[in-house]
Short mmCIF file of C-alpha atoms in Angstrom, two decimals:
data_model
loop_
_atom_site.label_atom_id
_atom_site.label_comp_id
_atom_site.label_asym_id
_atom_site.label_seq_id
_atom_site.Cartn_x
_atom_site.Cartn_y
_atom_site.Cartn_z
CA MET A 1 -20.78 -70.66 -66.31
CA PHE A 2 -21.00 -74.08 -68.10
CA GLY A 3 -17.42 -73.51 -69.26
CA LEU A 4 -16.13 -72.89 -65.67
CA LEU A 5 -17.77 -75.94 -64.36
CA ALA A 6 -16.27 -78.12 -67.17
CA VAL A 7 -12.80 -76.76 -66.46
CA PHE A 8 -13.48 -77.64 -62.72
CA GLY A 9 -14.85 -81.00 -63.33
CA LEU A 10 -12.42 -82.10 -66.02
CA PHE A 11 -9.15 -80.45 -65.12
CA PHE A 12 -9.16 -79.44 -61.43
CA LEU A 13 -11.30 -82.00 -59.60
CA PRO A 14 -9.01 -84.99 -60.77
CA MET A 15 -5.90 -83.44 -59.21
CA TYR A 16 -7.85 -82.54 -56.00
CA LYS A 17 -9.12 -86.15 -55.69
CA LEU A 18 -5.66 -87.51 -56.23
CA ALA A 19 -4.29 -85.26 -53.37
CA VAL A 20 -7.18 -86.19 -51.03
CA VAL A 21 -6.59 -89.93 -51.60
CA ALA A 22 -2.65 -89.45 -51.14
CA PHE A 23 -2.76 -87.42 -47.94
CA GLN A 24 -6.10 -89.05 -46.25
CA VAL A 25 -5.96 -92.01 -43.87
CA ASP A 26 -9.29 -93.12 -42.35
CA GLY A 27 -10.95 -89.83 -43.12
CA HIS A 28 -8.21 -87.73 -41.60
CA ILE A 29 -5.09 -85.86 -43.12
CA SER A 30 -2.10 -87.97 -42.54
CA LEU A 31 1.45 -88.36 -43.74
CA ALA A 32 1.50 -91.92 -42.82
CA ILE A 33 1.70 -93.30 -46.38
CA PHE A 34 4.54 -91.19 -47.16
CA ARG A 35 6.55 -92.09 -44.08
CA GLU A 36 5.92 -95.68 -44.86
CA LEU A 37 7.02 -95.35 -48.56
CA LEU A 38 9.99 -93.14 -47.80
CA THR A 39 11.53 -95.52 -45.03
CA ASP A 40 10.92 -98.49 -47.41
CA ALA A 41 14.22 -99.79 -48.99
CA LYS A 42 12.65 -100.96 -52.11
CA MET A 43 10.91 -97.59 -52.66
CA LEU A 44 13.99 -95.71 -52.04
CA LYS A 45 15.70 -97.92 -54.82
CA VAL A 46 12.90 -97.12 -57.16
CA ILE A 47 13.39 -93.37 -56.52
CA ARG A 48 17.23 -93.68 -57.02
CA ASP A 49 16.76 -95.69 -60.24
CA THR A 50 14.45 -93.12 -61.57
CA LEU A 51 16.73 -90.14 -60.78
CA TYR A 52 19.81 -92.16 -62.08
CA ILE A 53 18.23 -93.22 -65.46
CA ASN A 54 16.68 -89.80 -66.09
CA LEU A 55 19.87 -87.82 -65.13
CA MET A 56 22.18 -90.03 -67.53
CA SER A 57 19.62 -89.95 -70.08
CA SER A 58 19.44 -86.13 -70.09
CA PHE A 59 23.29 -85.99 -70.05
CA PHE A 60 23.77 -88.06 -72.98
CA ALA A 61 20.85 -86.63 -75.00
CA SER A 62 22.54 -83.22 -74.45
CA LEU A 63 25.81 -84.48 -75.84
CA ILE A 64 24.07 -85.66 -78.98
CA GLY A 65 21.65 -82.62 -79.20
CA VAL A 66 24.26 -79.90 -78.59
CA THR A 67 26.71 -81.45 -80.80
CA MET A 68 24.39 -81.71 -83.89
CA ALA A 69 22.96 -78.25 -83.11
CA TYR A 70 26.45 -76.80 -83.20
CA PHE A 71 27.47 -78.05 -86.56
CA VAL A 72 24.00 -77.42 -88.06
CA ALA A 73 23.95 -73.87 -86.73
CA TYR A 74 27.72 -72.94 -87.49
CA ALA A 75 29.30 -75.23 -90.01
CA ASP A 76 29.12 -74.78 -93.75
CA ILE A 77 27.72 -78.36 -94.31
CA ARG A 78 25.48 -78.99 -97.29
CA GLY A 79 21.95 -80.21 -97.00
CA LYS A 80 21.14 -78.51 -93.64
CA LYS A 81 17.44 -78.57 -94.13
CA LEU A 82 17.38 -82.40 -94.89
CA ILE A 83 19.64 -83.06 -92.03
CA HIS A 84 17.62 -80.81 -89.75
CA TYR A 85 14.44 -82.90 -90.50
CA ALA A 86 16.14 -86.12 -90.31
CA LEU A 87 17.40 -85.20 -86.89
CA LEU A 88 13.75 -84.38 -85.73
CA LEU A 89 12.31 -87.89 -86.84
CA PRO A 90 12.13 -89.08 -83.12
CA LEU A 91 9.78 -86.33 -82.43
CA ILE A 92 7.06 -87.68 -84.54
CA ILE A 93 7.50 -91.45 -84.01
CA PRO A 94 6.10 -92.67 -80.86
CA GLY A 95 8.83 -93.51 -78.07
CA TYR A 96 7.38 -97.01 -77.66
CA ILE A 97 7.63 -97.87 -81.20
CA ILE A 98 11.29 -96.66 -81.29
CA THR A 99 12.05 -98.72 -78.32
CA LEU A 100 10.45 -101.65 -80.17
CA ALA A 101 12.56 -100.85 -83.15
CA TRP A 102 15.80 -100.99 -81.03
CA MET A 103 14.74 -104.18 -79.35
CA GLN A 104 14.79 -105.68 -82.89
CA PHE A 105 18.23 -103.97 -83.65
CA PHE A 106 19.72 -105.59 -80.50
CA ALA A 107 18.13 -108.98 -80.69
CA LYS A 108 20.33 -111.77 -80.53
CA GLY A 109 19.04 -113.44 -83.66
CA GLY A 110 18.22 -110.17 -85.36
CA LEU A 111 19.45 -108.57 -88.56
CA ILE A 112 22.30 -106.67 -87.13
CA ALA A 113 23.59 -109.77 -85.05
CA THR A 114 23.32 -111.96 -88.06
CA VAL A 115 25.36 -109.49 -90.28
CA LEU A 116 28.04 -109.02 -87.52
CA LYS A 117 28.32 -112.71 -86.78
CA GLY A 118 29.27 -113.28 -90.44
CA ILE A 119 32.08 -110.72 -90.00
CA LEU A 120 33.03 -111.45 -86.46
CA PRO A 121 31.91 -114.92 -85.38
CA ASN A 122 32.54 -114.40 -81.81
CA VAL A 123 30.62 -111.07 -81.36
CA THR A 124 27.71 -110.86 -79.16
CA MET A 125 25.09 -108.15 -78.97
CA PRO A 126 24.77 -106.09 -75.73
CA ASN A 127 21.64 -106.68 -73.58
CA ILE A 128 19.34 -103.81 -74.16
CA TYR A 129 17.13 -105.00 -71.16
CA SER A 130 19.38 -103.20 -68.76
CA TYR A 131 20.08 -99.76 -67.16
CA TRP A 132 22.30 -98.87 -70.08
CA GLY A 133 19.71 -100.03 -72.68
CA ILE A 134 16.95 -97.71 -71.14
CA ILE A 135 19.44 -94.78 -70.99
CA PHE A 136 20.50 -95.33 -74.48
CA VAL A 137 17.04 -95.46 -75.91
CA PHE A 138 16.09 -92.45 -73.90
CA SER A 139 19.10 -90.49 -75.24
CA VAL A 140 18.46 -91.31 -78.94
CA THR A 141 14.73 -90.48 -78.67
CA LYS A 142 14.92 -87.42 -76.57
CA TYR A 143 17.92 -85.56 -78.03
CA PRO A 144 15.70 -83.48 -80.45
CA LEU A 145 14.10 -81.59 -77.52
CA ILE A 146 17.70 -80.19 -76.58
CA TYR A 147 18.71 -80.05 -80.28
CA THR A 148 15.76 -77.68 -81.29
CA LEU A 149 16.32 -75.31 -78.39
CA THR A 150 20.02 -75.21 -78.59
CA LEU A 151 19.92 -74.66 -82.36
CA SER A 152 17.90 -71.55 -81.91
CA THR A 153 20.14 -70.46 -79.07
CA PHE A 154 23.13 -70.68 -81.09
CA ARG A 155 21.90 -68.82 -83.99
CA LYS A 156 21.01 -66.03 -81.69
CA ILE A 157 24.45 -65.64 -80.18
CA SER A 158 25.88 -62.30 -81.45
CA THR A 159 28.89 -62.92 -83.82
CA ASP A 160 30.75 -59.97 -82.27
CA MET A 161 31.36 -62.20 -79.01
CA GLU A 162 32.88 -64.93 -80.94
CA LEU A 163 34.81 -62.72 -83.31
CA ALA A 164 36.30 -60.96 -80.18
CA ALA A 165 37.30 -64.32 -78.83
CA ALA A 166 39.07 -65.13 -82.18
CA VAL A 167 40.96 -62.00 -82.21
CA SER A 168 42.00 -62.65 -78.74
CA GLY A 169 43.66 -65.84 -79.99
CA CYS A 170 41.08 -68.43 -79.18
CA ASN A 171 40.73 -71.35 -81.57
CA LYS A 172 37.38 -72.82 -82.53
CA LEU A 173 37.51 -75.22 -79.50
CA ARG A 174 38.43 -72.61 -76.98
CA THR A 175 35.78 -70.12 -78.40
CA PHE A 176 33.12 -72.92 -78.16
CA PHE A 177 33.88 -73.57 -74.36
CA LYS A 178 34.75 -69.94 -73.45
CA VAL A 179 31.95 -68.09 -75.27
CA THR A 180 29.50 -70.21 -77.28
CA LEU A 181 28.68 -72.72 -74.48
CA PRO A 182 28.41 -70.27 -71.59
CA MET A 183 25.94 -68.03 -73.58
CA SER A 184 23.88 -71.04 -74.66
CA LEU A 185 23.53 -72.61 -71.18
CA SER A 186 20.15 -71.04 -70.80
CA GLY A 187 18.68 -72.74 -73.89
CA ILE A 188 20.38 -76.12 -72.87
CA ALA A 189 19.00 -75.87 -69.44
CA ASN A 190 15.68 -75.54 -70.82
CA GLY A 191 16.19 -78.57 -73.12
CA LEU A 192 17.46 -80.63 -70.13
CA LEU A 193 14.29 -79.82 -68.27
CA LEU A 194 12.18 -80.88 -71.30
CA VAL A 195 14.24 -84.13 -71.48
CA PHE A 196 14.16 -84.85 -67.68
CA ILE A 197 10.24 -84.26 -67.50
CA SER A 198 9.69 -86.34 -70.70
CA CYS A 199 11.62 -89.34 -69.33
CA LEU A 200 9.59 -89.02 -65.87
CA ASP A 201 6.48 -89.14 -68.05
CA ASN A 202 7.57 -92.10 -70.25
CA PHE A 203 6.01 -95.42 -69.64
CA GLY A 204 6.46 -97.34 -72.93
CA THR A 205 10.28 -97.56 -72.90
CA VAL A 206 10.85 -98.37 -69.21
CA ALA A 207 8.05 -100.90 -69.38
CA PHE A 208 9.26 -102.66 -72.62
CA LEU A 209 13.08 -102.61 -71.33
CA GLY A 210 12.74 -102.27 -67.44
CA ILE A 211 10.03 -104.83 -66.47
CA PRO A 212 11.56 -107.82 -68.01
CA ALA A 213 15.08 -106.89 -66.48
CA ARG A 214 13.17 -106.05 -63.06
CA ILE A 215 14.29 -102.49 -63.28
CA THR A 216 11.47 -100.48 -61.84
CA VAL A 217 11.00 -96.47 -61.94
CA LEU A 218 8.35 -94.48 -60.46
CA SER A 219 5.94 -94.42 -63.62
CA THR A 220 6.14 -98.44 -63.91
CA ASP A 221 5.91 -98.76 -60.08
CA ILE A 222 2.60 -96.67 -60.11
CA TYR A 223 1.32 -98.67 -62.87
CA GLN A 224 2.02 -102.09 -61.23
CA THR A 225 0.70 -100.64 -57.86
CA ILE A 226 -2.63 -99.77 -59.64
CA ILE A 227 -3.06 -103.13 -61.16
CA SER A 228 -2.21 -105.20 -58.18
CA PHE A 229 -5.56 -104.94 -56.79
CA SER A 230 -4.30 -105.02 -53.29
CA GLY A 231 -6.22 -103.48 -50.35
CA ASN A 232 -4.51 -100.13 -50.18
CA ASN A 233 -3.37 -99.83 -53.75
CA PHE A 234 -5.08 -96.71 -54.70
CA SER A 235 -3.88 -94.65 -51.84
CA GLU A 236 -0.24 -95.93 -52.18
CA ALA A 237 -0.38 -95.23 -55.99
CA ALA A 238 -1.53 -91.84 -55.23
CA ALA A 239 1.18 -91.12 -52.57
CA LYS A 240 3.74 -92.28 -55.37
CA SER A 241 2.22 -90.17 -57.81
CA VAL A 242 2.70 -87.08 -55.41
CA ILE A 243 6.38 -88.18 -55.00
CA LEU A 244 6.80 -88.35 -58.77
CA ALA A 245 5.16 -84.92 -59.19
CA VAL A 246 7.39 -83.45 -56.50
CA ILE A 247 10.47 -84.78 -58.32
CA GLY A 248 9.26 -83.12 -61.54
CA VAL A 249 8.52 -79.92 -59.86
CA LEU A 250 11.78 -79.56 -57.96
CA SER A 251 13.87 -80.40 -61.24
CA SER A 252 11.79 -77.89 -62.92
CA LEU A 253 12.59 -75.23 -60.44
CA VAL A 254 16.34 -76.12 -60.36
CA LEU A 255 16.81 -76.08 -64.12
CA TRP A 256 14.52 -73.00 -64.44
CA ARG A 257 16.91 -71.27 -61.91
CA VAL A 258 20.02 -72.39 -63.90
CA ALA A 259 18.41 -71.06 -67.02
CA LYS A 260 17.93 -67.67 -65.34
CA MET A 261 21.45 -67.54 -64.04
CA PHE A 262 22.90 -68.12 -67.46
CA GLN A 263 20.59 -65.87 -69.42
CA THR A 264 22.66 -63.58 -71.78
CA MET A 265 22.00 -60.89 -74.26
CA GLN A 266 21.15 -62.31 -77.54
CA THR A 267 20.02 -61.00 -80.86
CA ASP A 268 16.20 -61.22 -81.74
CA LEU A 269 16.74 -62.76 -84.98
CA GLU A 270 18.31 -66.07 -85.71
CA ASP A 271 21.58 -65.85 -87.93
CA MET A 272 21.33 -68.55 -90.61
CA ASN A 273 24.81 -67.88 -92.14
CA PRO A 274 27.66 -70.20 -91.45
CA ARG A 275 30.35 -68.92 -88.92
CA PHE A 276 33.11 -71.39 -89.61
CA PHE A 277 34.21 -73.27 -92.85
CA LEU A 278 35.34 -76.86 -92.87
CA HIS A 279 37.19 -76.72 -96.08
CA HIS A 280 38.72 -80.12 -96.84
CA LYS A 281 37.06 -81.58 -93.74
CA LYS A 282 33.67 -80.84 -94.96
CA ILE A 283 33.01 -84.29 -96.64
CA PHE A 284 34.21 -86.15 -93.60
CA VAL A 285 32.00 -84.29 -91.17
CA GLU A 286 28.91 -84.63 -93.59
CA VAL A 287 29.48 -88.31 -93.99
CA LEU A 288 30.06 -88.69 -90.32
CA MET A 289 26.77 -86.83 -89.34
CA TRP A 290 24.76 -88.81 -91.92
CA ILE A 291 26.10 -92.15 -90.75
CA ALA A 292 25.12 -91.11 -87.05
CA ILE A 293 21.72 -90.00 -88.30
CA PHE A 294 21.32 -93.09 -90.34
CA VAL A 295 22.26 -95.55 -87.61
CA ILE A 296 20.38 -93.75 -84.82
CA ASN A 297 17.18 -92.71 -86.62
CA PHE A 298 16.74 -95.06 -89.78
CA VAL A 299 18.45 -98.55 -89.19
CA PRO A 300 16.29 -99.49 -86.10
CA LEU A 301 13.04 -98.58 -87.96
CA LEU A 302 14.17 -100.57 -91.14
CA THR A 303 14.90 -103.49 -88.72
CA LEU A 304 11.21 -103.03 -87.30
CA ILE A 305 9.75 -103.08 -90.76
CA LEU A 306 11.71 -106.03 -91.74
CA THR A 307 10.79 -107.91 -88.69
CA SER A 308 7.19 -107.21 -89.44
CA PHE A 309 7.44 -109.44 -92.65
CA MET A 310 9.05 -112.28 -90.70
CA LYS A 311 6.96 -115.67 -90.19
CA GLY A 312 8.87 -116.29 -86.99
CA ILE A 313 11.68 -114.68 -85.07
CA GLY A 314 14.88 -116.80 -85.33
CA GLY A 315 13.79 -118.24 -88.74
CA GLY A 316 16.39 -116.08 -90.75
CA TYR A 317 15.99 -113.32 -93.13
CA HIS A 318 15.74 -115.35 -96.39
CA LEU A 319 12.55 -115.14 -98.54
CA SER A 320 11.18 -118.36 -97.38
CA ASN A 321 10.73 -116.84 -93.82
CA MET A 322 9.09 -113.51 -95.24
CA THR A 323 5.08 -113.34 -95.44
CA LEU A 324 2.41 -110.65 -95.45
CA GLY A 325 0.62 -112.62 -92.95
CA ASN A 326 1.29 -110.44 -90.07
CA PHE A 327 -0.31 -107.36 -91.64
CA ALA A 328 -3.28 -109.58 -92.70
CA PHE A 329 -3.55 -110.51 -88.94
CA VAL A 330 -3.42 -106.90 -87.75
CA PHE A 331 -6.32 -105.89 -90.11
CA SER A 332 -8.38 -108.99 -89.60
CA ASN A 333 -7.91 -109.63 -85.85
CA PRO A 334 -10.80 -108.06 -83.92
CA LYS A 335 -8.53 -106.44 -81.24
CA SER A 336 -6.10 -104.97 -83.47
CA PHE A 337 -8.58 -103.75 -85.82
CA ASN A 338 -10.69 -102.35 -83.00
CA ALA A 339 -7.80 -100.62 -81.83
CA ILE A 340 -7.23 -98.85 -85.07
CA LYS A 341 -10.75 -97.86 -85.18
CA ASN A 342 -10.84 -96.67 -81.75
CA SER A 343 -7.70 -94.63 -82.01
CA LEU A 344 -8.75 -92.92 -85.24
CA VAL A 345 -12.23 -92.02 -83.79
CA LEU A 346 -10.66 -90.89 -80.46
CA SER A 347 -8.03 -88.72 -82.46
CA PHE A 348 -10.51 -87.09 -84.67
CA SER A 349 -12.98 -86.39 -81.78
CA THR A 350 -10.27 -85.17 -79.39
CA ALA A 351 -8.90 -82.85 -82.08
CA ALA A 352 -12.34 -81.40 -82.71
CA ILE A 353 -13.02 -80.82 -79.14
CA CYS A 354 -9.67 -79.42 -78.43
CA VAL A 355 -9.80 -76.92 -81.23
CA VAL A 356 -12.94 -75.50 -80.24
CA ALA A 357 -12.16 -75.22 -76.47
CA GLY A 358 -8.59 -74.36 -76.92
CA THR A 359 -9.26 -71.64 -79.39
CA ILE A 360 -11.96 -69.97 -77.10
CA VAL A 361 -9.69 -69.97 -74.12
CA ALA A 362 -6.66 -68.67 -76.35
CA TYR A 363 -8.81 -65.87 -77.84
CA LEU A 364 -10.09 -64.75 -74.27
CA MET A 365 -6.42 -64.87 -73.04
CA VAL A 366 -5.23 -62.40 -75.73
CA ARG A 367 -8.33 -60.21 -76.32
CA ARG A 368 -10.02 -60.44 -72.80
CA PRO A 369 -7.37 -61.00 -70.25
CA THR A 370 -8.50 -61.35 -66.82
CA LYS A 371 -7.37 -63.01 -63.70
CA LEU A 372 -10.08 -65.67 -64.01
CA ILE A 373 -9.02 -66.41 -67.69
CA ARG A 374 -5.36 -66.69 -66.52
CA VAL A 375 -6.39 -69.05 -63.75
CA VAL A 376 -8.44 -71.17 -66.26
CA GLU A 377 -5.49 -71.43 -68.60
CA SER A 378 -3.11 -72.41 -65.59
CA ILE A 379 -5.59 -75.25 -64.58
CA ILE A 380 -5.90 -76.54 -68.10
CA SER A 381 -2.14 -76.56 -68.50
CA VAL A 382 -1.42 -78.86 -65.32
CA PRO A 383 -2.60 -82.22 -66.94
CA TYR A 384 -0.20 -81.87 -69.79
CA SER A 385 2.76 -80.90 -67.49
CA ILE A 386 2.51 -83.83 -65.29
CA PRO A 387 3.33 -87.37 -66.30
CA GLY A 388 0.54 -89.26 -67.87
CA ILE A 389 0.43 -92.00 -65.40
CA ILE A 390 -0.60 -89.40 -62.72
CA LEU A 391 -3.39 -88.10 -64.80
CA GLY A 392 -4.67 -91.60 -65.50
CA LEU A 393 -4.89 -92.42 -61.83
CA ALA A 394 -6.51 -89.04 -61.12
CA LEU A 395 -9.15 -89.70 -63.58
CA ILE A 396 -9.77 -93.29 -62.31
CA LEU A 397 -10.30 -91.84 -58.69
CA THR A 398 -12.75 -89.04 -60.09
CA TRP A 399 -14.80 -90.87 -62.66
CA ALA A 400 -14.82 -94.52 -61.39
CA SER A 401 -17.93 -93.63 -59.36
CA PRO A 402 -21.60 -93.39 -61.22
CA LEU A 403 -22.23 -89.84 -62.49
CA PRO A 404 -24.98 -87.89 -60.96
CA ILE A 405 -28.47 -87.97 -62.60
CA ILE A 406 -27.72 -90.66 -65.06
CA HIS A 407 -26.26 -92.98 -62.31
CA LYS A 408 -23.73 -94.63 -64.67
CA THR A 409 -20.06 -94.40 -64.80
CA ILE A 410 -17.83 -93.90 -67.97
CA TYR A 411 -14.94 -95.68 -66.38
CA ALA A 412 -13.76 -98.73 -68.52
CA THR A 413 -15.51 -97.19 -71.61
CA VAL A 414 -14.02 -95.51 -74.76
CA PHE A 415 -15.47 -92.26 -73.32
CA MET A 416 -13.05 -92.32 -70.42
CA LEU A 417 -10.23 -92.34 -73.08
CA LEU A 418 -11.82 -89.41 -74.88
CA VAL A 419 -12.00 -87.40 -71.55
CA SER A 420 -8.31 -88.41 -70.74
CA TYR A 421 -7.13 -87.17 -74.16
CA VAL A 422 -9.19 -83.96 -74.10
CA VAL A 423 -7.87 -83.25 -70.64
CA ARG A 424 -4.25 -83.94 -71.45
CA PHE A 425 -3.91 -82.25 -74.94
CA THR A 426 -6.23 -79.21 -74.85
CA SER A 427 -3.03 -77.12 -73.71
CA LEU A 428 -1.27 -77.92 -76.76
CA GLN A 429 -4.15 -76.43 -78.84
CA ILE A 430 -4.26 -73.47 -76.50
CA ARG A 431 -0.47 -72.65 -77.39
CA ASN A 432 -1.14 -73.01 -81.08
CA SER A 433 -4.15 -71.10 -81.05
CA THR A 434 -2.66 -68.35 -78.99
CA THR A 435 0.06 -67.86 -81.52
CA GLY A 436 -2.54 -67.48 -84.27
CA VAL A 437 -4.73 -64.81 -82.30
CA LEU A 438 -1.51 -62.95 -81.70
CA GLN A 439 -0.53 -62.57 -85.20
CA THR A 440 -3.88 -61.12 -86.05
CA ASP A 441 -4.41 -57.46 -85.81
CA ILE A 442 -7.38 -56.57 -83.62
CA SER A 443 -8.25 -53.65 -86.08
CA MET A 444 -9.54 -56.43 -88.48
CA GLU A 445 -12.23 -57.45 -85.93
CA GLU A 446 -12.97 -53.81 -85.11
CA ALA A 447 -13.51 -53.21 -88.98
CA ALA A 448 -15.87 -56.01 -88.98
CA GLU A 449 -17.82 -54.77 -86.11
CA ILE A 450 -18.14 -51.21 -87.68
CA CYS A 451 -19.49 -52.90 -90.80
CA GLY A 452 -22.18 -54.33 -88.89
CA ALA A 453 -21.00 -57.96 -88.59
CA GLY A 454 -22.48 -59.81 -85.46
CA PHE A 455 -20.85 -62.24 -83.20
CA TRP A 456 -21.07 -65.30 -85.52
CA LYS A 457 -20.40 -63.33 -88.79
CA LYS A 458 -17.16 -61.96 -87.22
CA TRP A 459 -15.83 -65.16 -86.20
CA THR A 460 -16.76 -67.07 -89.48
CA ALA A 461 -15.72 -64.24 -91.87
CA VAL A 462 -12.74 -62.73 -90.08
CA ILE A 463 -11.21 -64.39 -86.98
CA ILE A 464 -11.20 -67.97 -88.14
CA PRO A 465 -9.75 -67.52 -91.59
CA LEU A 466 -7.02 -65.33 -89.97
CA ILE A 467 -6.11 -67.96 -87.16
CA PHE A 468 -6.72 -71.06 -89.37
CA PRO A 469 -3.18 -71.83 -90.02
CA ALA A 470 -2.17 -71.85 -86.45
CA THR A 471 -5.30 -73.84 -85.38
CA VAL A 472 -4.61 -76.48 -88.06
CA SER A 473 -1.20 -76.78 -86.75
CA GLY A 474 -2.52 -77.38 -83.11
CA MET A 475 -5.18 -79.88 -84.41
CA GLY A 476 -2.45 -81.89 -86.29
CA LEU A 477 -0.31 -82.00 -83.08
CA VAL A 478 -3.18 -83.08 -81.02
CA PHE A 479 -4.29 -85.71 -83.53
CA ILE A 480 -0.91 -87.29 -83.71
CA ASN A 481 -0.43 -87.21 -79.81
CA ALA A 482 -3.98 -88.71 -79.33
CA LEU A 483 -3.29 -91.36 -82.04
CA THR A 484 -0.21 -92.63 -80.37
CA GLU A 485 -0.90 -92.32 -76.64
CA LEU A 486 0.09 -95.06 -74.41
CA THR A 487 0.81 -93.81 -70.86
CA THR A 488 -2.64 -92.76 -69.82
CA SER A 489 -4.41 -95.31 -71.97
CA SER A 490 -2.47 -98.16 -70.21
CA LEU A 491 -4.45 -97.36 -67.04
CA LEU A 492 -7.84 -96.56 -68.64
CA TRP A 493 -8.32 -99.10 -71.36
CA SER A 494 -10.83 -102.06 -70.97
CA ALA A 495 -11.94 -104.93 -73.38
CA GLY A 496 -13.48 -103.20 -76.40
CA SER A 497 -11.70 -99.83 -75.82
CA GLU A 498 -8.25 -100.93 -76.76
CA THR A 499 -6.01 -98.24 -78.49
CA LEU A 500 -2.96 -98.74 -80.92
CA GLY A 501 -0.47 -98.09 -78.21
CA VAL A 502 -2.06 -100.56 -75.71
CA VAL A 503 -2.24 -103.30 -78.42
CA ILE A 504 1.14 -102.95 -79.55
CA TYR A 505 2.28 -103.00 -75.77
CA ASN A 506 0.14 -106.17 -75.10
CA TYR A 507 1.44 -107.90 -78.32
CA THR A 508 5.10 -107.17 -77.23
CA SER A 509 4.47 -108.25 -73.63
CA ALA A 510 2.84 -111.52 -74.79
CA GLY A 511 5.71 -112.26 -77.19
CA TYR A 512 3.94 -111.60 -80.38
CA THR A 513 6.76 -109.54 -81.84
CA THR A 514 6.05 -109.87 -85.35
CA TYR A 515 2.35 -108.68 -84.88
CA ALA A 516 3.61 -105.72 -82.72
CA CYS A 517 6.22 -104.83 -85.48
CA ALA A 518 3.50 -105.12 -88.20
CA LEU A 519 1.10 -102.83 -86.36
CA SER A 520 3.92 -100.36 -85.48
CA SER A 521 4.90 -100.35 -89.19
CA VAL A 522 1.38 -99.33 -89.94
CA VAL A 523 1.49 -96.44 -87.48
CA CYS A 524 4.65 -95.33 -88.60
CA LEU A 525 3.48 -94.99 -92.38
CA THR A 526 0.21 -93.51 -91.20
CA ILE A 527 2.23 -90.69 -89.31
CA LEU A 528 4.58 -90.19 -92.39
CA ALA A 529 1.39 -89.84 -94.46
CA LEU A 530 -0.12 -87.37 -91.97
CA VAL A 531 2.97 -85.22 -91.91
CA LEU A 532 3.19 -85.02 -95.68
CA VAL A 533 -0.44 -83.86 -95.76
CA TYR A 534 0.21 -81.41 -93.03
CA ARG A 535 3.18 -79.95 -94.96
CA TRP A 536 1.02 -79.76 -98.11
CA ILE A 537 -1.59 -78.02 -96.33
CA SER A 538 1.01 -75.66 -94.63
CA ALA A 539 2.20 -74.61 -98.14
CA VAL A 540 -1.30 -74.13 -99.57
CA LEU A 541 -2.06 -71.88 -96.54
CA ARG A 542 1.34 -70.10 -96.83
CA LYS A 543 0.32 -69.32 -100.57
CA TYR A 544 -3.04 -68.00 -99.97
CA THR A 545 -2.57 -66.23 -96.58
CA GLY A 546 0.95 -65.50 -96.50
CA ARG A 547 1.24 -66.94 -92.90
CA ASN A 548 3.44 -69.98 -91.87
CA ALA A 549 1.29 -72.87 -90.40
CA THR A 550 4.18 -74.47 -88.75
#
């Protein structure tokens, strides 16, 4: 009963409160706010800009992702594993840090501009604070979502179909457009859906690049509405959140329908063998791919790190303008140090709570499936599938009032952030723990019960050791997501409860670019260390359990 109440209060009630505020005027159900918004020229422009940026970003991300997936899946290039991991780098680095890195890359007084001016004195750097800038950054940060799904789809396409096309006289290009691409449209559509929804959810990139250029999308418009403190701001923000959610749902339905339309017969196993040989062109293709990966994924981050050592922007890149003072400031300044502490505490706490709650729900879903459990899992999944800005507003509307019995509110405290992280990321843990439970033979549990093992003994001696690799994978995913979260935190933080994402955003907005770059560099190195530790743990678990933790 307590578990059901917790699910109702943490996951269902916020969404219900948001809907009530959006559709209620003077105590009565009304569409007045929506009529006002959807007839306002400024709001219609915000919606058009949102759709334009997201659609264009999805298109260019698909070009990058599908192209890279095709060569990794089919060509006989060398170092595929290394190329694969290099292509996935944007998945582990927070989007707002990559955005900050590209801001330094395109800076008029930055390293790239300085080098180019030495070669071409009249060259000018493009303005990244623009529509194309947002679309470009979205494209180079979201393409791994399409790449991973398309790579798997390509490898599952039967070689017989492609051989038949070759026998019929089709060259590699015609085979791709006649056979490979049509048979992979289901995976590409699913990838496009992930990119579109991810762009809808994004706050950092559009805030960093859009707000200075007065380009507003729905996520930043909702944020600005909430912090405006006008008389009807919460009702208006709730209505805009519903509009954003409707766009997300409709796009999901359309792309899901497209994926179903183009669903084709594929093999169950991925074919890892190359399907065409580049011969004398191999070196050229490999060099081209590595140049693209280096420019897209590594050069901006190297520029970010270099900027973090500068005494001042515009002072040049000579040694006299280099210092460790920015890092000293980051670790000595109360706000940034408090943000590091808060983010670590919140990440560990969120991972601990989610692994318990998520594993219990996952176990019940697999071993005790009932309609109630399916409903609970569906409710828990909603907060992760909607934009974080909507969740932040829903939690404000729910938890801003004093709690019963204790007559105190958790709003504007670090506990509010903990609640938001648990609500948002429990779904991630459920997915990973479900995989672990599905891989465990129920006969192992039955054998333990026959031997007289009680509930706790069965869990500690049998179930937990067997599902441990998958649960550790889920914990790592939850930890990194909580450590670098910005969208929901941007609404819920207050003095004393700053997080890493919020402080980096505040430094950037205030013009303290070197401090923002220094703190971002620390975050990147921390994530890299965590990934290496995770890979080491995975290797150990594979050695002793024979299971893959990834």
